[in-house]
PDB file of C-alpha atoms in Angstrom:
ATOM      1  CA  ALA A 167      17.343 -38.046   3.606  1.00  0.00           C
ATOM      2  CA  ALA A 168      14.777 -39.344   1.125  1.00  0.00           C
ATOM      3  CA  GLU A 169      15.164 -36.185  -0.986  1.00  0.00           C
ATOM      4  CA  LEU A 170      18.956 -36.633  -1.115  1.00  0.00           C
ATOM      5  CA  GLU A 171      18.507 -40.128  -2.515  1.00  0.00           C
ATOM      6  CA  TYR A 172      16.255 -38.911  -5.300  1.00  0.00           C
ATOM      7  CA  GLU A 173      18.062 -38.420  -8.615  1.00  0.00           C
ATOM      8  CA  SER A 174      16.655 -36.008 -11.215  1.00  0.00           C
ATOM      9  CA  VAL A 175      17.630 -35.519 -14.843  1.00  0.00           C
ATOM     10  CA  LEU A 176      18.674 -32.006 -15.802  1.00  0.00           C
ATOM     11  CA  CYS A 177      19.720 -32.404 -19.431  1.00  0.00           C
ATOM     12  CA  VAL A 178      20.036 -35.142 -22.081  1.00  0.00           C
ATOM     13  CA  LYS A 179      22.020 -34.812 -25.337  1.00  0.00           C
ATOM     14  CA  PRO A 180      22.078 -37.774 -27.764  1.00  0.00           C
ATOM     15  CA  ASP A 181      25.378 -36.944 -29.505  1.00  0.00           C
ATOM     16  CA  VAL A 182      28.624 -36.106 -27.724  1.00  0.00           C
ATOM     17  CA  ASN A 183      32.245 -36.694 -28.758  1.00  0.00           C
ATOM     18  CA  VAL A 184      34.952 -37.661 -26.263  1.00  0.00           C
ATOM     19  CA  TYR A 185      38.636 -36.804 -26.813  1.00  0.00           C
ATOM     20  CA  ARG A 186      41.823 -37.898 -25.076  1.00  0.00           C
ATOM     21  CA  ILE A 187      43.655 -34.672 -24.381  1.00  0.00           C
ATOM     22  CA  PRO A 188      47.373 -34.115 -23.694  1.00  0.00           C
ATOM     23  CA  PRO A 189      48.393 -33.006 -20.192  1.00  0.00           C
ATOM     24  CA  ARG A 190      48.494 -29.294 -19.581  1.00  0.00           C
ATOM     25  CA  THR A 191      52.060 -28.055 -19.330  1.00  0.00           C
ATOM     26  CA  SER A 192      51.336 -24.433 -18.318  1.00  0.00           C
ATOM     27  CA  ASN A 193      48.719 -22.357 -16.535  1.00  0.00           C
ATOM     28  CA  ARG A 194      47.105 -21.239 -19.766  1.00  0.00           C
ATOM     29  CA  GLY A 195      43.675 -22.597 -20.615  1.00  0.00           C
ATOM     30  CA  TYR A 196      42.865 -25.603 -22.736  1.00  0.00           C
ATOM     31  CA  ARG A 197      42.601 -25.187 -26.503  1.00  0.00           C
ATOM     32  CA  ALA A 198      40.373 -27.460 -28.612  1.00  0.00           C
ATOM     33  CA  SER A 199      42.617 -26.944 -31.631  1.00  0.00           C
ATOM     34  CA  ASP A 200      45.267 -29.122 -29.915  1.00  0.00           C
ATOM     35  CA  TRP A 201      42.921 -32.108 -30.043  1.00  0.00           C
ATOM     36  CA  LYS A 202      42.214 -34.354 -32.997  1.00  0.00           C
ATOM     37  CA  LEU A 203      38.672 -33.035 -33.539  1.00  0.00           C
ATOM     38  CA  ASP A 204      38.085 -35.082 -36.693  1.00  0.00           C
ATOM     39  CA  HIS A 205      38.880 -38.352 -34.923  1.00  0.00           C
ATOM     40  CA  PRO A 206      37.059 -38.571 -31.566  1.00  0.00           C
ATOM     41  CA  ASP A 207      38.093 -41.418 -29.247  1.00  0.00           C
ATOM     42  CA  TRP A 208      34.507 -42.248 -28.252  1.00  0.00           C
ATOM     43  CA  THR A 209      30.971 -41.171 -29.295  1.00  0.00           C
ATOM     44  CA  GLY A 210      27.850 -41.654 -27.232  1.00  0.00           C
ATOM     45  CA  ARG A 211      25.066 -39.964 -25.187  1.00  0.00           C
ATOM     46  CA  LEU A 212      25.418 -37.390 -22.413  1.00  0.00           C
ATOM     47  CA  ARG A 213      23.119 -37.035 -19.410  1.00  0.00           C
ATOM     48  CA  VAL A 214      23.303 -34.426 -16.662  1.00  0.00           C
ATOM     49  CA  THR A 215      21.664 -35.526 -13.403  1.00  0.00           C
ATOM     50  CA  SER A 216      21.518 -34.194  -9.856  1.00  0.00           C
ATOM     51  CA  LYS A 217      21.376 -35.975  -6.525  1.00  0.00           C
ATOM     52  CA  GLY A 218      21.006 -33.573  -3.654  1.00  0.00           C
ATOM     53  CA  LYS A 219      23.416 -30.698  -4.188  1.00  0.00           C
ATOM     54  CA  THR A 220      25.803 -32.669  -6.411  1.00  0.00           C
ATOM     55  CA  ALA A 221      25.491 -32.804 -10.207  1.00  0.00           C
ATOM     56  CA  TYR A 222      26.751 -35.649 -12.361  1.00  0.00           C
ATOM     57  CA  ILE A 223      27.861 -35.755 -16.005  1.00  0.00           C
ATOM     58  CA  LYS A 224      27.287 -39.270 -17.286  1.00  0.00           C
ATOM     59  CA  LEU A 225      28.609 -40.584 -20.602  1.00  0.00           C
ATOM     60  CA  GLU A 226      26.505 -43.565 -21.717  1.00  0.00           C
ATOM     61  CA  ASP A 227      26.255 -45.859 -24.719  1.00  0.00           C
ATOM     62  CA  LYS A 228      23.582 -44.768 -27.216  1.00  0.00           C
ATOM     63  CA  VAL A 229      22.104 -48.253 -27.644  1.00  0.00           C
ATOM     64  CA  SER A 230      22.572 -50.146 -24.383  1.00  0.00           C
ATOM     65  CA  GLY A 231      22.788 -47.172 -21.990  1.00  0.00           C
ATOM     66  CA  GLU A 232      25.883 -48.655 -20.359  1.00  0.00           C
ATOM     67  CA  LEU A 233      27.876 -46.133 -18.348  1.00  0.00           C
ATOM     68  CA  PHE A 234      31.192 -45.241 -19.974  1.00  0.00           C
ATOM     69  CA  ALA A 235      32.430 -42.557 -17.553  1.00  0.00           C
ATOM     70  CA  GLN A 236      31.036 -40.272 -14.849  1.00  0.00           C
ATOM     71  CA  ALA A 237      32.112 -36.840 -13.582  1.00  0.00           C
ATOM     72  CA  PRO A 238      30.716 -35.649 -10.213  1.00  0.00           C
ATOM     73  CA  ILE A 239      30.505 -31.860  -9.902  1.00  0.00           C
ATOM     74  CA  ASP A 240      30.385 -30.059  -6.564  1.00  0.00           C
ATOM     75  CA  GLN A 241      30.893 -26.531  -7.876  1.00  0.00           C
ATOM     76  CA  TYR A 242      30.406 -24.767 -11.194  1.00  0.00           C
ATOM     77  CA  PRO A 243      32.380 -23.124 -12.621  1.00  0.00           C
ATOM     78  CA  GLY A 244      35.241 -25.065 -11.067  1.00  0.00           C
ATOM     79  CA  ILE A 245      37.960 -27.587 -11.694  1.00  0.00           C
ATOM     80  CA  ALA A 246      35.479 -30.368 -12.466  1.00  0.00           C
ATOM     81  CA  VAL A 247      34.204 -28.605 -15.625  1.00  0.00           C
ATOM     82  CA  GLU A 248      36.217 -26.044 -17.595  1.00  0.00           C
ATOM     83  CA  THR A 249      35.626 -24.330 -20.919  1.00  0.00           C
ATOM     84  CA  VAL A 250      38.263 -24.112 -23.636  1.00  0.00           C
ATOM     85  CA  ALA A 251      39.767 -20.836 -24.755  1.00  0.00           C
ATOM     86  CA  ASP A 252      39.077 -21.087 -28.490  1.00  0.00           C
ATOM     87  CA  SER A 253      35.519 -22.526 -28.746  1.00  0.00           C
ATOM     88  CA  SER A 254      32.156 -22.556 -26.947  1.00  0.00           C
ATOM     89  CA  ARG A 255      31.292 -26.122 -28.064  1.00  0.00           C
ATOM     90  CA  TYR A 256      34.085 -27.944 -26.195  1.00  0.00           C
ATOM     91  CA  PHE A 257      34.699 -28.559 -22.491  1.00  0.00           C
ATOM     92  CA  VAL A 258      37.190 -30.359 -20.263  1.00  0.00           C
ATOM     93  CA  ILE A 259      35.694 -32.543 -17.513  1.00  0.00           C
ATOM     94  CA  ARG A 260      37.238 -34.553 -14.688  1.00  0.00           C
ATOM     95  CA  ILE A 261      35.961 -38.130 -14.602  1.00  0.00           C
ATOM     96  CA  GLN A 262      36.268 -40.421 -11.572  1.00  0.00           C
ATOM     97  CA  ASP A 263      35.800 -44.109 -10.960  1.00  0.00           C
ATOM     98  CA  GLY A 264      34.750 -45.973  -7.851  1.00  0.00           C
ATOM     99  CA  THR A 265      38.341 -46.425  -6.646  1.00  0.00           C
ATOM    100  CA  GLY A 266      39.044 -42.669  -6.417  1.00  0.00           C
ATOM    101  CA  ARG A 267      41.124 -42.384  -9.575  1.00  0.00           C
ATOM    102  CA  SER A 268      40.466 -39.379 -11.819  1.00  0.00           C
ATOM    103  CA  ALA A 269      41.387 -38.237 -15.326  1.00  0.00           C
ATOM    104  CA  PHE A 270      40.705 -35.218 -17.546  1.00  0.00           C
ATOM    105  CA  ILE A 271      39.051 -35.762 -20.894  1.00  0.00           C
ATOM    106  CA  GLY A 272      37.624 -33.433 -23.513  1.00  0.00           C
ATOM    107  CA  ILE A 273      33.996 -33.464 -24.738  1.00  0.00           C
ATOM    108  CA  GLY A 274      32.455 -31.598 -27.647  1.00  0.00           C
ATOM    109  CA  PHE A 275      29.054 -31.079 -29.319  1.00  0.00           C
ATOM    110  CA  THR A 276      28.388 -30.835 -33.005  1.00  0.00           C
ATOM    111  CA  ASP A 277      25.488 -28.406 -32.492  1.00  0.00           C
ATOM    112  CA  ARG A 278      26.236 -25.139 -30.691  1.00  0.00           C
ATOM    113  CA  GLY A 279      22.724 -25.173 -29.142  1.00  0.00           C
ATOM    114  CA  ASP A 280      23.483 -28.485 -27.389  1.00  0.00           C
ATOM    115  CA  ALA A 281      26.547 -26.928 -25.814  1.00  0.00           C
ATOM    116  CA  PHE A 282      24.455 -23.964 -24.650  1.00  0.00           C
ATOM    117  CA  ASP A 283      21.844 -26.235 -23.019  1.00  0.00           C
ATOM    118  CA  PHE A 284      24.569 -28.239 -21.267  1.00  0.00           C
ATOM    119  CA  ASN A 285      26.112 -25.080 -19.826  1.00  0.00           C
ATOM    120  CA  VAL A 286      22.748 -23.597 -18.703  1.00  0.00           C
ATOM    121  CA  SER A 287      21.631 -26.810 -16.970  1.00  0.00           C
ATOM    122  CA  LEU A 288      24.718 -26.738 -14.758  1.00  0.00           C
ATOM    123  CA  GLN A 289      24.299 -23.011 -14.016  1.00  0.00           C
ATOM    124  CA  ASP A 290      20.642 -23.409 -13.011  1.00  0.00           C
ATOM    125  CA  HIS A 291      21.393 -26.308 -10.682  1.00  0.00           C
ATOM    126  CA  PHE A 292      24.110 -24.533  -8.742  1.00  0.00           C
ATOM    127  CA  LYS A 293      22.064 -21.343  -8.619  1.00  0.00           C
ATOM    128  CA  TRP A 294      19.374 -23.379  -6.863  1.00  0.00           C
ATOM    129  CA  VAL A 295      22.026 -24.828  -4.515  1.00  0.00           C
ATOM    130  CA  LYS A 296      23.154 -21.316  -3.590  1.00  0.00           C
ATOM    131  CA  GLN A 297      19.598 -20.195  -2.816  1.00  0.00           C
ATOM    132  CA  GLU A 298      18.937 -23.245  -0.663  1.00  0.00           C
ATOM    133  CA  THR A 299      22.155 -22.613   1.267  1.00  0.00           C
ATOM    134  CA  GLU A 300      21.185 -18.985   1.968  1.00  0.00           C
ATOM    135  CA  ILE A 301      17.673 -19.945   3.084  1.00  0.00           C
ATOM    136  CA  SER A 302      19.022 -22.631   5.410  1.00  0.00           C
ATOM    137  CA  LYS A 303      21.522 -20.152   6.861  1.00  0.00           C
ATOM    138  CA  GLU A 304      18.836 -17.533   7.487  1.00  0.00           C
ATOM    139  CA  SER A 305      16.576 -20.067   9.200  1.00  0.00           C
ATOM    140  CA  GLN A 306      19.397 -21.133  11.499  1.00  0.00           C
ATOM    141  CA  GLU A 307      20.128 -17.510  12.401  1.00  0.00           C
ATOM    142  CA  ALA A 308      16.447 -16.905  13.094  1.00  0.00           C
ATOM    143  CA  ASP A 309      16.345 -19.871  15.482  1.00  0.00           C
ATOM    144  CA  THR A 310      19.278 -18.536  17.476  1.00  0.00           C
ATOM    145  CA  ARG A 311      17.797 -15.034  17.870  1.00  0.00           C
ATOM    146  CA  PRO A 312      15.739 -14.310  21.007  1.00  0.00           C
ATOM    147  CA  LYS A 313      12.051 -14.500  20.273  1.00  0.00           C
ATOM    148  CA  LEU A 314       9.776 -11.592  21.078  1.00  0.00           C
ATOM    149  CA  ASP A 315       7.044 -12.266  23.623  1.00  0.00           C
ATOM    150  CA  LEU A 316       4.027 -10.318  22.331  1.00  0.00           C
ATOM    151  CA  GLY A 317       1.470 -11.961  24.610  1.00  0.00           C
ATOM    152  CA  PHE A 318      -0.406 -10.195  27.395  1.00  0.00           C
ATOM    153  CA  LYS A 319       1.128 -10.425  30.821  1.00  0.00           C
ATOM    154  CA  GLU A 320      -0.940 -11.265  33.869  1.00  0.00           C
ATOM    155  CA  GLY A 321      -3.214  -8.333  34.686  1.00  0.00           C
ATOM    156  CA  GLN A 322      -2.294  -6.394  31.545  1.00  0.00           C
ATOM    157  CA  THR A 323      -5.162  -4.799  29.666  1.00  0.00           C
ATOM    158  CA  ILE A 324      -5.619  -2.889  26.443  1.00  0.00           C
ATOM    159  CA  LYS A 325      -7.764   0.177  25.820  1.00  0.00           C
ATOM    160  CA  LEU A 326      -9.474   0.908  22.499  1.00  0.00           C
ATOM    161  CA  ASN A 327     -10.732   4.347  21.513  1.00  0.00           C
ATOM    162  CA  ILE A 328     -13.743   3.984  19.216  1.00  0.00           C
ATOM    163  CA  GLY A 329     -14.997   7.556  19.431  1.00  0.00           C
ATOM    164  CA  ASN A 330     -14.417   8.204  15.732  1.00  0.00           C
ATOM    165  CA  MET A 331     -16.076   5.069  14.397  1.00  0.00           C
ATOM    166  CA  THR A 332     -17.518   5.387  10.916  1.00  0.00           C
ATOM    167  CA  SER A 333     -21.170   4.738  10.184  1.00  0.00           C
ATOM    168  CA  LYS A 334     -22.469   1.630   8.440  1.00  0.00           C
ATOM    169  CA  LYS A 335     -22.584   3.417   5.096  1.00  0.00           C
ATOM    170  CA  GLY A 336     -18.928   4.218   5.321  1.00  0.00           C
ATOM    171  CA  GLY A 337     -19.345   7.915   6.133  1.00  0.00           C
ATOM    172  CA  ALA A 338     -17.863   9.660   9.102  1.00  0.00           C
ATOM    173  CA  ALA A 339     -19.922  10.164  12.250  1.00  0.00           C
ATOM    174  CA  LYS A 340     -21.868  13.445  12.310  1.00  0.00           C
ATOM    175  CA  PRO A 341     -20.607  15.949  14.855  1.00  0.00           C
ATOM    176  CA  ARG A 342     -22.915  16.980  17.668  1.00  0.00           C
ATOM    177  CA  VAL A 343     -24.190  20.530  17.710  1.00  0.00           C
ATOM    178  CA  SER A 344     -23.451  22.319  20.959  1.00  0.00           C
ATOM    179  CA  GLY A 345     -26.395  24.399  22.089  1.00  0.00           C
ATOM    180  CA  SER A 346     -26.650  27.182  24.624  1.00  0.00           C
ATOM    181  CA  GLY A 347     -25.895  26.440  28.239  1.00  0.00           C
ATOM    182  CA  GLY A 348     -23.254  23.812  27.389  1.00  0.00           C
ATOM    183  CA  LEU A 349     -25.859  21.165  26.416  1.00  0.00           C
ATOM    184  CA  SER A 350     -25.198  18.938  23.452  1.00  0.00           C
ATOM    185  CA  LEU A 351     -28.132  18.886  21.059  1.00  0.00           C
ATOM    186  CA  LEU A 352     -28.641  16.342  18.324  1.00  0.00           C
ATOM    187  CA  PRO A 353     -28.897  17.720  14.781  1.00  0.00           C
ATOM    188  CA  PRO A 354     -32.406  17.853  13.293  1.00  0.00           C
ATOM    189  CA  PRO A 355     -33.533  14.927  11.160  1.00  0.00           C
ATOM    190  CA  PRO A 356     -33.063  15.322   7.401  1.00  0.00           C
ATOM    191  CA  GLY A 357     -35.893  17.260   5.800  1.00  0.00           C
ATOM    192  CA  GLY A 358     -37.303  18.384   9.130  1.00  0.00           C
ATOM    193  CA  LYS A 359     -38.113  21.935  10.186  1.00  0.00           C
ATOM    194  CA  ILE A 360     -37.581  23.574  13.540  1.00  0.00           C
ATOM    195  CA  ALA A 361     -40.818  25.004  14.914  1.00  0.00           C
ATOM    196  CA  VAL A 362     -40.453  28.596  16.051  1.00  0.00           C
ATOM    197  CA  PRO A 363     -42.522  29.424  19.163  1.00  0.00           C
ATOM    198  CA  PRO A 364     -45.288  31.968  18.325  1.00  0.00           C
ATOM    199  CA  ILE A 365     -44.984  35.500  19.601  1.00  0.00           C
ATOM    200  CA  PRO A 366     -47.857  36.258  22.036  1.00  0.00           C
ATOM    201  CA  PRO A 367     -50.082  39.192  20.951  1.00  0.00           C
ATOM    202  CA  PRO A 368     -49.909  42.343  23.000  1.00  0.00           C
ATOM    203  CA  SER A 369     -52.301  42.386  25.911  1.00  0.00           C
ATOM    204  CA  SER A 370     -55.226  44.769  25.675  1.00  0.00           C
ATOM    205  CA  THR A 371     -55.050  45.383  29.416  1.00  0.00           C
ATOM    206  CA  ALA A 372     -51.489  46.681  29.103  1.00  0.00           C
ATOM    207  CA  ILE A 373     -52.590  49.053  26.335  1.00  0.00           C
ATOM    208  CA  ALA A 374     -55.597  50.256  28.339  1.00  0.00           C
ATOM    209  CA  ASN A 375     -53.462  50.920  31.399  1.00  0.00           C
ATOM    210  CA  HIS A 376     -51.002  52.936  29.380  1.00  0.00           C
ATOM    211  CA  VAL A 377     -51.212  56.575  30.447  1.00  0.00           C
ATOM    212  CA  THR A 378     -50.023  59.257  28.152  1.00  0.00           C
ATOM    213  CA  PRO A 379     -47.823  61.684  30.005  1.00  0.00           C
ATOM    214  CA  PRO A 380     -49.095  65.286  30.087  1.00  0.00           C
ATOM    215  CA  PRO A 381     -47.693  67.480  27.370  1.00  0.00           C
ATOM    216  CA  VAL A 382     -44.806  69.765  28.202  1.00  0.00           C
ATOM    217  CA  GLN A 383     -45.540  73.516  28.047  1.00  0.00           C
ATOM    218  CA  LYS A 384     -44.219  74.805  24.773  1.00  0.00           C
ATOM    219  CA  SER A 385     -42.973  78.249  24.071  1.00  0.00           C
ATOM    220  CA  SER A 386     -44.965  80.728  22.005  1.00  0.00           C
ATOM    221  CA  ASN A 387     -42.669  80.157  18.998  1.00  0.00           C
ATOM    222  CA  VAL A 388     -43.609  76.475  18.685  1.00  0.00           C
ATOM    223  CA  SER A 389     -46.626  75.769  16.553  1.00  0.00           C
ATOM    224  CA  SER A 390     -49.382  73.328  17.305  1.00  0.00           C
ATOM    225  CA  ALA A 391     -48.180  71.089  14.476  1.00  0.00           C
ATOM    226  CA  ASP A 392     -44.968  70.333  16.394  1.00  0.00           C
ATOM    227  CA  ILE A 393     -47.004  69.440  19.412  1.00  0.00           C
ATOM    228  CA  LEU A 394     -49.168  67.114  17.352  1.00  0.00           C
ATOM    229  CA  LEU A 395     -46.083  65.367  15.928  1.00  0.00           C
ATOM    230  CA  ASP A 396     -44.677  64.768  19.395  1.00  0.00           C
ATOM    231  CA  LEU A 397     -47.947  63.344  20.620  1.00  0.00           C
ATOM    232  CA  ASP A 398     -48.587  61.308  17.525  1.00  0.00           C
ATOM    233  CA  ALA A 399     -45.458  59.097  18.020  1.00  0.00           C
ATOM    234  CA  PRO A 400     -46.755  57.143  21.035  1.00  0.00           C
ATOM    235  CA  ALA A 401     -50.154  56.878  19.427  1.00  0.00           C
ATOM    236  CA  ALA A 402     -48.707  55.272  16.293  1.00  0.00           C
ATOM    237  CA  ALA A 403     -46.772  52.701  18.337  1.00  0.00           C
ATOM    238  CA  SER A 404     -49.983  51.130  19.527  1.00  0.00           C
ATOM    239  CA  LYS A 405     -51.303  48.494  17.155  1.00  0.00           C
ATOM    240  CA  ALA A 406     -54.921  48.134  18.343  1.00  0.00           C
ATOM    241  CA  PRO A 407     -57.446  50.908  19.182  1.00  0.00           C
ATOM    242  CA  VAL A 408     -58.422  51.103  22.823  1.00  0.00           C
ATOM    243  CA  SER A 409     -61.696  52.634  24.054  1.00  0.00           C
ATOM    244  CA  ALA A 410     -61.355  55.217  26.823  1.00  0.00           C
ATOM    245  CA  THR A 411     -64.098  56.590  29.028  1.00  0.00           C
ATOM    246  CA  THR A 412     -62.394  59.920  29.578  1.00  0.00           C
ATOM    247  CA  ASP A 413     -61.055  62.480  27.147  1.00  0.00           C
ATOM    248  CA  LEU A 414     -57.316  62.171  27.336  1.00  0.00           C
ATOM    249  CA  TRP A 415     -56.851  65.145  25.089  1.00  0.00           C
ATOM    250  CA  GLY A 416     -58.514  67.693  27.377  1.00  0.00           C
ATOM    251  CA  ASP A 417     -55.248  68.972  28.725  1.00  0.00           C
ATOM    252  CA  PHE A 418     -53.934  69.221  25.229  1.00  0.00           C
ATOM    253  CA  SER A 419     -56.827  71.522  24.253  1.00  0.00           C
ATOM    254  CA  THR A 420     -56.161  73.707  27.295  1.00  0.00           C
ATOM    255  CA  ALA A 421     -52.461  73.935  26.556  1.00  0.00           C
ATOM    256  CA  SER A 422     -52.995  74.779  22.902  1.00  0.00           C
ATOM    257  CA  SER A 423     -55.467  77.573  23.736  1.00  0.00           C
ATOM    258  CA  ALA A 424     -52.798  79.381  25.717  1.00  0.00           C
ATOM    259  CA  VAL A 425     -50.658  79.852  22.604  1.00  0.00           C
ATOM    260  CA  PRO A 426     -51.287  83.378  21.140  1.00  0.00           C
ATOM    261  CA  ASN A 427     -52.466  83.838  17.578  1.00  0.00           C
ATOM    262  CA  GLN A 428     -53.367  80.178  17.266  1.00  0.00           C
ATOM    263  CA  ALA A 429     -56.352  79.030  15.331  1.00  0.00           C
ATOM    264  CA  PRO A 430     -58.892  77.022  17.245  1.00  0.00           C
ATOM    265  CA  GLN A 431     -58.100  73.282  17.212  1.00  0.00           C
ATOM    266  CA  GLN A 432     -60.497  71.148  15.335  1.00  0.00           C
ATOM    267  CA  SER A 433     -61.922  68.306  17.270  1.00  0.00           C
ATOM    268  CA  ASN A 434     -61.358  65.689  14.616  1.00  0.00           C
ATOM    269  CA  TRP A 435     -59.135  63.398  16.726  1.00  0.00           C
ATOM    270  CA  VAL A 436     -60.115  59.859  17.310  1.00  0.00           C
ATOM    271  CA  GLN A 437     -60.168  58.808  20.862  1.00  0.00           C
ATOM    272  CA  PHE A 438     -58.169  55.684  21.796  1.00  0.00           C
TER     273      PHE A 438
END
């Protein structure tokens, strides 16, 4: 209510001419050329004010500020303010007094810019009135709509899945490396090395207990060199020499002597 009582000034123009216009005899618009433009009936100051949603055009004396006439405007453009058909500097307004009587008079500005400011001030005010009306209508519709209850009901819970939380530095969490046997192993620390378990050396006892199988009897067409190659393969597989108390090559010497036309075998073999 206090805001409705507050009156604001929208526009002030120091020079305005007022004309007594003849009654309109047809539906055609007003024409300023029908007025006596060189002889205005009154000259003074014009003020455009607003009080709530209603605008007022006030014609006042330049010196004393006494009110000459007032035109309340509820809608623009409308019947309260009309433009003329032959000029943009002249308008027809409907003035009213306190008793309810009304009359139509013509007003005009010498400067075309003053007429433009007068027109824009009325347009801006009623544009604001339209926006306020739409906002008030939307708020009323929102109050009548059923409100959504987004609160938790009794016994209702919420579950959050934070398995993919990012690290403090903003990077994604590192995936776990799945090892053998279905166990999840953590990745090694940066810059670290995985120690490989050492391979145990071959046992000397296992080498000593290894028994060379007796050589297979060869035919007379096979030379002693083939026999040596066959026997040399298991000897080369061993990595460390092993001392033996018995001559493991005795049977080999006996077998080789049975081959005809064979030169005697030199005993230059190293015993293992």
